[in-house]
Coordinates of C-alpha atoms and ligand atoms in Angstrom, one line a residue:
M1 CA 66.8 13.3 -20.9
A2 CA 66.3 9.9 -22.3
L3 CA 68.7 8.6 -19.9
L4 CA 66.8 10.1 -17.0
L5 CA 63.6 8.6 -18.3
R6 CA 65.2 5.2 -18.5
F7 CA 66.5 5.6 -15.0
V8 CA 63.0 6.4 -13.7
L9 CA 61.5 3.5 -15.5
L10 CA 64.1 1.1 -14.3
C11 CA 63.6 2.3 -10.7
G12 CA 59.8 1.8 -11.1
V13 CA 60.2 -1.7 -12.5
A14 CA 62.8 -2.6 -9.9
D15 CA 60.4 -1.4 -7.2
F16 CA 57.5 -3.4 -8.7
A17 CA 59.6 -6.5 -9.1
R18 CA 60.8 -6.4 -5.6
S19 CA 57.7 -8.2 -4.2
L20 CA 54.2 -9.4 -4.9
T21 CA 51.8 -6.6 -5.5
I22 CA 48.0 -6.3 -5.9
I23 CA 46.7 -3.8 -8.4
N24 CA 43.3 -2.7 -7.4
P25 CA 41.8 0.4 -8.9
E26 CA 38.6 0.2 -6.9
Q27 CA 38.1 0.5 -3.2
M28 CA 34.4 0.9 -3.1
I29 CA 31.7 -0.9 -5.0
E30 CA 28.0 -0.2 -4.9
K31 CA 25.5 -2.6 -6.4
A32 CA 21.8 -3.3 -6.3
K33 CA 20.3 -6.2 -4.4
G34 CA 20.1 -9.3 -6.7
E35 CA 22.9 -8.1 -9.0
T36 CA 26.4 -9.5 -9.3
A37 CA 29.4 -7.7 -7.8
Y38 CA 32.8 -8.0 -9.4
L39 CA 35.5 -7.7 -6.7
P40 CA 38.8 -7.2 -8.5
C41 CA 42.1 -8.6 -7.2
K42 CA 44.8 -8.6 -9.9
F43 CA 48.4 -9.2 -8.8
T44 CA 52.0 -9.4 -10.1
V45 CA 54.7 -11.6 -8.6
S46 CA 58.4 -11.0 -8.7
D47 CA 61.1 -13.5 -9.7
E48 CA 62.0 -13.9 -6.0
D49 CA 58.5 -15.1 -5.1
Q50 CA 59.1 -18.8 -5.6
G51 CA 56.8 -20.4 -3.0
P52 CA 53.4 -21.9 -3.7
L53 CA 50.5 -19.5 -4.5
D54 CA 47.9 -19.1 -1.8
I55 CA 44.9 -16.8 -2.2
E56 CA 42.4 -16.1 0.5
W57 CA 39.3 -13.8 0.4
L58 CA 38.0 -12.6 3.8
L59 CA 34.8 -10.8 4.6
S60 CA 34.5 -8.4 7.5
P61 CA 30.7 -8.1 7.8
A62 CA 29.2 -4.7 8.3
D63 CA 27.8 -6.1 11.5
N64 CA 30.8 -5.6 13.8
Q65 CA 29.6 -8.4 16.1
K66 CA 30.4 -10.9 13.5
P67 CA 34.0 -12.1 13.1
D68 CA 35.9 -12.0 9.9
Q69 CA 35.0 -14.9 7.6
V70 CA 37.0 -16.8 5.0
I71 CA 34.7 -17.0 1.9
I72 CA 36.9 -18.6 -0.8
L73 CA 40.4 -20.1 -0.9
Y74 CA 42.9 -21.1 -3.5
S75 CA 45.7 -23.3 -2.2
G76 CA 47.8 -26.1 -3.7
D77 CA 46.2 -25.5 -7.1
K78 CA 42.8 -26.1 -5.7
I79 CA 39.7 -23.9 -5.0
Y80 CA 37.9 -24.2 -1.8
V81 CA 34.5 -22.7 -1.2
D82 CA 31.5 -22.9 1.1
Y83 CA 33.2 -21.6 4.2
Y84 CA 30.5 -19.0 4.9
Q85 CA 26.9 -20.2 4.9
D86 CA 25.4 -16.8 3.9
L87 CA 27.4 -16.8 0.7
K88 CA 26.9 -20.4 -0.2
G89 CA 27.1 -21.0 -3.9
R90 CA 27.4 -17.3 -4.7
V91 CA 31.2 -16.7 -4.7
H92 CA 33.4 -17.7 -7.7
F93 CA 36.8 -16.8 -9.0
T94 CA 36.3 -15.1 -12.3
S95 CA 39.5 -16.2 -13.9
N96 CA 40.2 -19.7 -15.2
D97 CA 43.9 -19.2 -14.7
I98 CA 44.4 -17.7 -11.3
T99 CA 48.2 -18.2 -11.5
S100 CA 48.3 -15.7 -14.3
G101 CA 47.7 -13.0 -11.8
D102 CA 43.9 -12.7 -11.4
A103 CA 42.3 -13.6 -8.1
S104 CA 39.2 -11.5 -8.7
I105 CA 35.8 -12.9 -7.6
N106 CA 32.2 -12.4 -8.4
V107 CA 29.5 -12.4 -5.7
T108 CA 26.2 -13.2 -7.4
N109 CA 22.5 -12.5 -6.4
L110 CA 23.6 -9.9 -3.9
Q111 CA 21.9 -9.7 -0.5
L112 CA 21.9 -6.9 2.1
S113 CA 23.8 -9.3 4.4
D114 CA 26.7 -9.2 1.9
I115 CA 27.5 -5.7 2.8
G116 CA 31.0 -5.5 4.3
I117 CA 34.7 -5.2 3.6
Y118 CA 36.2 -7.8 1.4
Q119 CA 39.9 -8.5 1.7
C120 CA 42.0 -10.3 -1.0
K121 CA 45.2 -11.9 0.5
V122 CA 47.8 -13.2 -1.9
K123 CA 50.8 -15.1 -0.7
K124 CA 53.7 -16.5 -2.7
A125 CA 56.6 -16.7 -0.4
P126 CA 58.4 -14.6 0.4
G127 CA 55.9 -12.2 -1.2
V128 CA 52.6 -11.3 0.6
A129 CA 50.1 -8.7 -0.2
N130 CA 46.5 -7.8 0.6
K131 CA 43.9 -5.3 -0.5
K132 CA 40.5 -4.3 0.8
V133 CA 37.4 -3.4 -1.2
Q134 CA 34.2 -2.2 0.4
L135 CA 30.9 -3.6 -1.0
T136 CA 27.6 -1.8 -0.5
V137 CA 24.4 -3.4 -1.5
L138 CA 21.5 -1.1 -2.1
V139 CA 17.8 -1.8 -2.7
K140 CA 16.3 -0.2 -5.8
P141 CA 13.1 1.8 -5.2
S142 CA 10.1 -0.3 -6.0
G143 CA 6.4 -0.8 -5.3
I144 CA 5.7 3.0 -5.4
R145 CA 2.2 4.1 -4.6
C146 CA 0.9 7.5 -5.5
F147 CA -2.3 8.6 -3.8
I148 CA -4.3 11.6 -2.6
D149 CA -4.8 12.2 1.1
G150 CA -7.9 14.3 1.5
S151 CA -10.8 15.2 -0.7
E152 CA -9.9 16.8 -4.0
E153 CA -12.5 19.7 -4.0
I154 CA -12.1 23.3 -5.1
G155 CA -11.0 25.4 -2.1
N156 CA -9.9 22.3 -0.1
D157 CA -6.5 21.4 1.3
F158 CA -5.2 17.9 0.6
K159 CA -1.9 16.1 0.1
L160 CA -0.4 14.2 -2.8
K161 CA 1.7 11.4 -1.5
C162 CA 4.3 9.2 -3.1
E163 CA 5.4 6.1 -1.1
P164 CA 7.9 3.5 -2.2
K165 CA 7.5 0.1 -0.6
E166 CA 11.3 -0.3 -0.5
G167 CA 14.4 1.4 -1.5
S168 CA 17.7 2.3 0.1
L169 CA 18.3 5.7 1.4
P170 CA 19.0 8.4 0.3
L171 CA 15.9 8.5 -2.0
R172 CA 15.3 11.4 -4.3
Y173 CA 11.8 12.3 -5.3
E174 CA 10.6 14.2 -8.3
W175 CA 7.0 15.2 -9.2
Q176 CA 6.0 16.1 -12.8
K177 CA 2.8 17.0 -14.5
L178 CA 2.2 14.9 -17.6
S179 CA -1.0 16.4 -18.9
D180 CA -2.0 19.8 -20.3
S181 CA 0.8 22.4 -20.2
Q182 CA 2.9 20.0 -18.1
K183 CA 3.5 23.0 -15.8
M184 CA 3.3 22.3 -12.1
P185 CA 1.3 24.8 -10.1
D186 CA 3.8 27.5 -8.9
S187 CA 2.9 27.0 -5.2
W188 CA 3.9 23.4 -5.5
L189 CA 7.4 24.1 -6.8
P190 CA 9.1 24.1 -3.4
E191 CA 7.8 20.6 -2.7
M192 CA 8.4 19.2 -6.2
T193 CA 11.3 17.0 -4.9
S194 CA 9.6 15.9 -1.7
P195 CA 7.5 12.8 -1.0
V196 CA 4.5 14.8 -0.1
I197 CA 3.0 17.9 -1.8
S198 CA 0.6 19.9 0.4
V199 CA -2.0 21.4 -1.8
K200 CA -3.7 24.5 -0.4
N201 CA -7.0 26.0 -1.5
A202 CA -7.2 23.7 -4.6
T203 CA -8.4 25.0 -8.0
S204 CA -9.7 23.1 -10.9
E205 CA -6.5 24.0 -12.8
Y206 CA -4.6 21.6 -10.6
S207 CA -6.5 18.7 -12.3
G208 CA -4.4 16.5 -14.4
T209 CA -2.1 13.5 -14.5
Y210 CA 1.0 13.6 -12.3
S211 CA 4.0 11.3 -12.0
C212 CA 6.3 10.7 -9.0
T213 CA 9.7 9.3 -9.7
V214 CA 11.8 7.9 -6.9
R215 CA 15.5 7.4 -7.4
N216 CA 18.5 6.2 -5.5
R217 CA 22.0 5.4 -6.6
V218 CA 21.1 2.0 -8.1
G219 CA 17.7 2.5 -9.6
S220 CA 14.4 4.3 -10.0
D221 CA 10.7 3.6 -10.1
Q222 CA 7.6 5.7 -10.9
C223 CA 3.9 5.9 -10.2
L224 CA 1.1 7.9 -11.8
L225 CA -1.7 9.9 -10.1
R226 CA -4.9 11.3 -11.6
L227 CA -6.1 14.4 -9.9
D228 CA -9.7 15.8 -10.5
V229 CA -10.4 18.9 -8.6
V230 CA -14.2 19.2 -8.6
P231 CA -16.6 21.9 -7.1
P232 CA -17.6 21.0 -3.6
S233 CA -21.3 21.6 -4.5
N234 CA -21.3 18.4 -6.4
R235 CA -20.8 16.3 -3.3
A236 CA -22.8 18.6 -1.0
G237 CA -25.7 18.3 -3.5
T238 CA -25.6 14.5 -3.4
I239 CA -25.5 14.4 0.4
A240 CA -28.3 17.0 0.7
G241 CA -30.4 15.1 -1.9
A242 CA -30.0 11.9 0.1
I243 CA -31.0 13.6 3.4
I244 CA -34.1 15.2 1.8
G245 CA -35.0 11.9 0.3
T246 CA -34.7 10.2 3.7
L247 CA -36.8 12.8 5.4
L248 CA -39.5 12.6 2.7
A249 CA -39.6 8.8 3.1
L250 CA -39.9 9.2 6.9
V251 CA -42.8 11.7 6.5
L252 CA -44.5 9.2 4.2
I253 CA -44.1 6.4 6.6
G254 CA -45.4 8.6 9.4
C255 CA -48.5 9.4 7.3
I256 CA -49.2 5.8 6.7
V257 CA -48.8 4.9 10.3
F258 CA -51.0 7.8 11.4
C259 CA -53.8 6.8 8.9
C260 CA -53.7 3.2 9.9
H261 CA -53.9 4.0 13.5
K262 CA -56.8 6.5 13.0
K263 CA -58.7 4.0 10.9
R264 CA -58.3 1.2 13.6
R265 CA -59.5 3.5 16.3
E266 CA -62.5 4.4 14.3
E267 CA -63.3 0.7 13.7
K268 CA -62.8 0.0 17.4
Y269 CA -65.1 2.8 18.4
E270 CA -67.8 1.4 16.1
K271 CA -67.5 -2.1 17.5
E272 CA -67.5 -0.9 21.1
V273 CA -70.7 1.0 20.5
H274 CA -72.1 -2.1 18.9
H275 CA -71.0 -4.1 21.9
D276 CA -72.7 -1.8 24.4
I277 CA -76.0 -2.3 22.7
R278 CA -75.9 -6.1 22.6
E279 CA -74.7 -7.2 26.0
D280 CA -76.0 -10.7 25.7
V281 CA -73.6 -11.5 22.9
P282 CA -70.0 -12.5 24.1
P283 CA -67.3 -10.0 23.0
P284 CA -65.8 -10.9 19.7
K285 CA -62.5 -12.7 20.3
S286 CA -61.4 -12.5 16.7
R287 CA -60.4 -8.9 16.9
T288 CA -57.8 -9.5 19.6
S289 CA -56.4 -12.6 17.9
T290 CA -56.1 -10.8 14.5
A291 CA -54.3 -7.9 16.3
R292 CA -51.9 -10.4 17.9
S293 CA -51.2 -12.3 14.7
Y294 CA -50.7 -9.0 13.0
I295 CA -48.1 -8.0 15.5
G296 CA -46.6 -11.4 15.3
S297 CA -46.0 -11.0 11.6
N298 CA -44.5 -7.6 12.3
H299 CA -42.0 -9.2 14.6
S300 CA -41.0 -11.7 12.0
S301 CA -40.5 -8.9 9.4
L302 CA -38.5 -7.0 12.1
G303 CA -36.4 -10.0 12.7
S304 CA -35.4 -10.1 9.1
M305 CA -34.2 -6.5 9.3
S306 CA -30.5 -7.4 9.8
P307 CA -28.0 -4.5 9.4
S308 CA -27.3 -5.6 5.8
N309 CA -31.0 -5.4 5.0
M310 CA -31.0 -1.9 6.5
E311 CA -28.2 -1.0 4.2
G312 CA -30.2 -2.1 1.3
Y313 CA -33.1 -0.1 2.6
S314 CA -31.2 3.1 2.9
K315 CA -29.7 2.6 -0.5
T316 CA -33.1 2.2 -1.9
L317 CA -34.1 5.5 -0.3
Y318 CA -31.0 7.2 -1.8
N319 CA -31.7 5.9 -5.2
Q320 CA -35.5 6.4 -5.2
V321 CA -35.9 10.1 -4.6
P322 CA -38.6 11.7 -5.0
S323 CA -40.7 9.8 -2.5
E324 CA -43.8 9.1 -4.7
D325 CA -41.6 6.5 -6.3
F326 CA -40.8 5.0 -3.0
E327 CA -44.0 2.9 -2.7
R328 CA -43.5 1.6 -6.2
A329 CA -39.8 1.1 -5.9
P330 CA -39.8 -2.4 -4.3
Q331 CA -41.8 -3.7 -7.2
S332 CA -39.1 -2.7 -9.6
P333 CA -37.5 -5.8 -11.1
T334 CA -34.0 -4.3 -10.9
L335 CA -33.9 -4.4 -7.1
P336 CA -32.3 -7.5 -5.6
P337 CA -34.6 -9.6 -3.5
A338 CA -32.6 -9.0 -0.3
K339 CA -34.0 -5.5 -0.1
V340 CA -37.0 -4.9 2.2
A341 CA -40.3 -4.3 0.5
A342 CA -42.2 -1.1 1.3
P343 CA -45.2 -2.8 2.9
N344 CA -42.9 -4.3 5.4
L345 CA -41.4 -0.9 6.1
S346 CA -44.7 0.6 6.8
R347 CA -45.7 -2.2 9.0
M348 CA -42.4 -1.9 10.8
G349 CA -43.1 1.7 11.3
A350 CA -46.5 0.8 12.7
V351 CA -45.2 -1.5 15.4
P352 CA -44.5 1.0 18.2
V353 CA -47.9 2.6 17.7
M354 CA -49.8 -0.7 17.5
I355 CA -48.6 -2.0 20.9
P356 CA -50.2 0.7 23.1
A357 CA -53.4 0.4 20.9
Q358 CA -53.6 -3.3 21.8
S359 CA -53.1 -2.8 25.6
K360 CA -55.8 -0.2 25.6
D361 CA -57.9 -2.6 23.7
G362 CA -57.3 -5.2 26.4
S363 CA -58.3 -3.0 29.2
I364 CA -61.5 -2.1 27.5
V365 CA -62.6 -5.6 26.7
Ligands
NAG401 C1 31.3 -11.3 -13.1 O1 30.4 -10.3 -13.0 C2 30.4 -9.3 -14.0 C3 29.3 -8.3 -13.7 O2 29.5 -7.7 -12.5 C4 30.2 -10.0 -15.4 O3 30.3 -9.1 -16.4 C5 31.2 -11.1 -15.6 O4 30.9 -11.8 -16.7 C6 31.1 -12.1 -14.4 N1 32.2 -13.1 -14.6 C7 32.0 -14.3 -14.4 C8 33.1 -15.2 -14.6 O5 30.9 -14.8 -14.0
NAG402 C1 -8.7 30.5 -2.5 O1 -8.6 30.8 -3.8 C2 -9.5 31.7 -4.3 C3 -9.3 32.0 -5.8 O2 -8.6 30.9 -6.3 C4 -9.5 33.1 -3.5 O3 -10.5 33.9 -3.9 C5 -9.6 32.8 -2.0 O4 -9.4 34.0 -1.3 C6 -8.6 31.7 -1.6 N1 -8.8 31.4 -0.2 C7 -7.8 31.3 0.7 C8 -8.3 31.0 2.1 O5 -6.7 31.5 0.4

């Protein structure tokens, strides 16, 4: 028995010693971008291998169009680097004593362009050997954004989305509820490991804080999302309030315009009657000129109604319901000066009515 064992051992050693051999346990290495890859190449030589030691590392890039490249060389007891521009300064032998049987290298600050098959060739005549190792560089998931696509109202359909900015495929997603019972709604369970959860007929129980974790083989990243499912009436109420407020304001402006117009017509009638009686007196010019200057000032106030001013105007309306406050609102010190004052508004409203009044006036005089 012992004899047999010794025989087997002897055979093994004899077989080993016959020539140069590379002992490489790994054939595939996977690392994240920016990390360091250790590419092993340990070898044994036999007594017969008496020639000078030569070591060569070659890279066959993943891009098949590119030819094989020498990336580092050991020859005549010297190390030669900088053969391949893409790996400049990033390839080193890890051992201080290569002749002891370690030709392993480290590739630092890994880039996606480093992906490929690396080949270690050791030569010590008459012994020769080579071994390949495949290097894969993956990008960790990062820059994840969680967001809600749609409006989070009771009864609504919307989507919860989880989007990493980068990350090598395959990516695995996992949603979790962090608040309350930490229990995901049952109807979401089939999509718990997908980048998008389609929420149907939302209820307020869905409210809470959720996390989405994205993983690949080299790393993971996470984002948080706060969901508040509110009754739709809240928003509908706000919009309805704004619309009613606007309508009230318009009615108010209409009243002011109507009153002004009516008053002016009455004044005009009085003066015309007056004029008929005293024909020897020339018609008063002042009335036309005041009307003109009045319209002129309207034009200047209209000119200042740029879209940004209009925005301020509508905001004022939204904030200043009910409408009785509307006339007072512009005097409020909290309003920025850019906003249009109510007298301007009423004058602005008066413009279209004033113009026909003036032309009629002209034809009479
Ligand atoms: C080579 O890289 C590995 C990590 O992959 C590290 O542990 C080791 O110290 C590095 N060796 C040298 C000589 O830089
Ligand atoms: C939405 O959910 C409510 C109760 O949560 C239910 O009464 C209603 O029928 C559902 N609507 C639809 C369209 O599924």
